[in-house]
């Protein structure tokens, strides 16, 4: 699971990449510039809805994934970078589902 600090860093990196200052991002989200800065610098723990609003204005999406899928995404992102993200996610989900099904099938046959 990502830490709040890692999420804040990713949001801050995207803010910089888009060349938005804290004031502009604050206006877009309805927050104060100080709140935005504190969140993006990891000084405060925001509500999920606040993170969602900031991410949305930065063109990002917060996702909750099963840990096995997140682990697979991390492993695959290190190995390859060429295919588009969506097809890579689809493939990882399919592979993970196959592994989970195989593991569940193995558990059932052991007791027989």
Short mmCIF file of C-alpha atoms in Angstrom, two decimals:
data_model
loop_
_atom_site.label_atom_id
_atom_site.label_comp_id
_atom_site.label_asym_id
_atom_site.label_seq_id
_atom_site.Cartn_x
_atom_site.Cartn_y
_atom_site.Cartn_z
CA UNK A 1 0.00 0.00 0.00
CA UNK A 2 1.27 3.43 -0.84
CA UNK A 3 2.00 5.73 2.04
CA UNK A 4 0.37 9.12 2.37
CA UNK A 5 3.79 10.63 1.75
CA UNK A 6 4.15 8.71 -1.54
CA UNK A 7 0.70 9.83 -2.67
CA UNK A 8 1.51 13.44 -1.75
CA UNK A 9 4.80 13.23 -3.67
CA UNK A 10 3.06 11.93 -6.77
CA UNK A 11 0.43 14.68 -6.61
CA UNK A 12 3.14 17.32 -6.07
CA UNK A 13 5.16 15.99 -9.01
CA UNK A 14 2.10 16.23 -11.25
CA UNK A 15 1.32 19.76 -10.02
CA UNK A 16 4.85 20.82 -10.95
CA UNK A 17 4.69 19.04 -14.31
CA UNK A 18 1.49 20.94 -15.12
CA UNK A 19 3.14 24.15 -13.89
CA UNK A 20 0.27 24.97 -11.53
CA UNK A 21 0.92 27.01 -8.43
CA UNK A 22 -0.81 26.28 -5.13
CA UNK A 23 -3.16 29.25 -5.62
CA UNK A 24 -4.44 27.97 -8.96
CA UNK A 25 -4.92 24.44 -7.66
CA UNK A 26 -6.64 25.81 -4.55
CA UNK A 27 -9.10 27.79 -6.69
CA UNK A 28 -9.89 24.72 -8.78
CA UNK A 29 -10.52 22.53 -5.73
CA UNK A 30 -12.18 25.03 -3.38
CA UNK A 31 -9.38 24.65 -0.84
CA UNK A 32 -7.04 27.27 0.53
CA UNK A 33 -3.55 27.55 -0.95
CA UNK A 34 -2.11 26.69 2.48
CA UNK A 35 -4.22 23.51 2.67
CA UNK A 36 -3.15 22.44 -0.81
CA UNK A 37 0.52 23.07 -0.02
CA UNK A 38 0.34 21.18 3.29
CA UNK A 39 -1.35 18.21 1.63
CA UNK A 40 1.08 18.05 -1.31
CA UNK A 41 4.06 18.38 0.99
CA UNK A 42 2.75 15.55 3.18
CA UNK A 43 2.28 17.72 6.26
CA UNK A 44 -1.40 16.96 6.75
CA UNK A 45 -3.55 13.87 6.31
CA UNK A 46 -6.42 14.93 4.06
CA UNK A 47 -9.82 13.33 3.68
CA UNK A 48 -10.20 10.94 0.78
CA UNK A 49 -12.64 13.33 -0.89
CA UNK A 50 -10.01 16.07 -0.72
CA UNK A 51 -7.40 13.80 -2.31
CA UNK A 52 -9.92 12.87 -4.99
CA UNK A 53 -10.61 16.56 -5.76
CA UNK A 54 -6.91 17.39 -6.01
CA UNK A 55 -6.15 14.32 -8.13
CA UNK A 56 -9.06 15.12 -10.43
CA UNK A 57 -7.81 18.65 -11.04
CA UNK A 58 -4.37 17.22 -11.83
CA UNK A 59 -5.81 14.75 -14.34
CA UNK A 60 -5.25 11.79 -12.03
CA UNK A 61 -7.54 9.16 -10.55
CA UNK A 62 -7.36 7.55 -7.12
CA UNK A 63 -7.97 3.81 -7.33
CA UNK A 64 -8.48 1.08 -4.79
CA UNK A 65 -7.17 -2.23 -6.04
CA UNK A 66 -6.96 -5.68 -4.53
CA UNK A 67 -3.47 -6.05 -3.08
CA UNK A 68 -2.67 -8.93 -5.42
CA UNK A 69 -3.43 -6.71 -8.44
CA UNK A 70 -1.43 -3.80 -7.03
CA UNK A 71 1.52 -6.11 -6.39
CA UNK A 72 1.26 -7.41 -9.94
CA UNK A 73 1.17 -3.88 -11.32
CA UNK A 74 4.30 -2.95 -9.38
CA UNK A 75 6.15 -6.05 -10.58
CA UNK A 76 5.13 -5.52 -14.20
CA UNK A 77 5.90 -1.80 -14.21
CA UNK A 78 9.52 -2.56 -13.36
CA UNK A 79 9.82 -5.20 -16.10
CA UNK A 80 8.23 -3.43 -19.05
CA UNK A 81 7.17 0.03 -20.13
CA UNK A 82 6.12 -0.31 -23.80
CA UNK A 83 2.44 -1.46 -23.79
CA UNK A 84 -0.31 1.02 -22.92
CA UNK A 85 -1.34 1.03 -19.27
CA UNK A 86 -4.88 -0.24 -19.83
CA UNK A 87 -3.86 -3.33 -21.77
CA UNK A 88 -1.16 -4.02 -19.20
CA UNK A 89 -3.70 -3.76 -16.39
CA UNK A 90 -6.10 -6.04 -18.26
CA UNK A 91 -3.36 -8.63 -18.73
CA UNK A 92 -2.28 -8.44 -15.09
CA UNK A 93 -5.87 -8.82 -13.87
CA UNK A 94 -6.33 -11.86 -16.12
CA UNK A 95 -3.06 -13.43 -14.97
CA UNK A 96 -3.90 -12.73 -11.34
CA UNK A 97 -7.36 -14.25 -11.75
CA UNK A 98 -5.83 -17.38 -13.29
CA UNK A 99 -3.33 -17.67 -10.44
CA UNK A 100 -6.08 -17.19 -7.85
CA UNK A 101 -8.26 -19.80 -9.55
CA UNK A 102 -5.36 -22.25 -9.71
CA UNK A 103 -4.56 -21.66 -6.05
CA UNK A 104 -8.20 -22.14 -5.05
CA UNK A 105 -8.39 -25.31 -7.13
CA UNK A 106 -5.21 -26.65 -5.52
CA UNK A 107 -6.62 -26.10 -2.05
CA UNK A 108 -9.79 -28.02 -2.86
CA UNK A 109 -7.97 -31.07 -4.25
CA UNK A 110 -5.58 -31.34 -1.32
CA UNK A 111 -8.42 -32.14 1.06
CA UNK A 112 -9.84 -34.89 -1.18
#
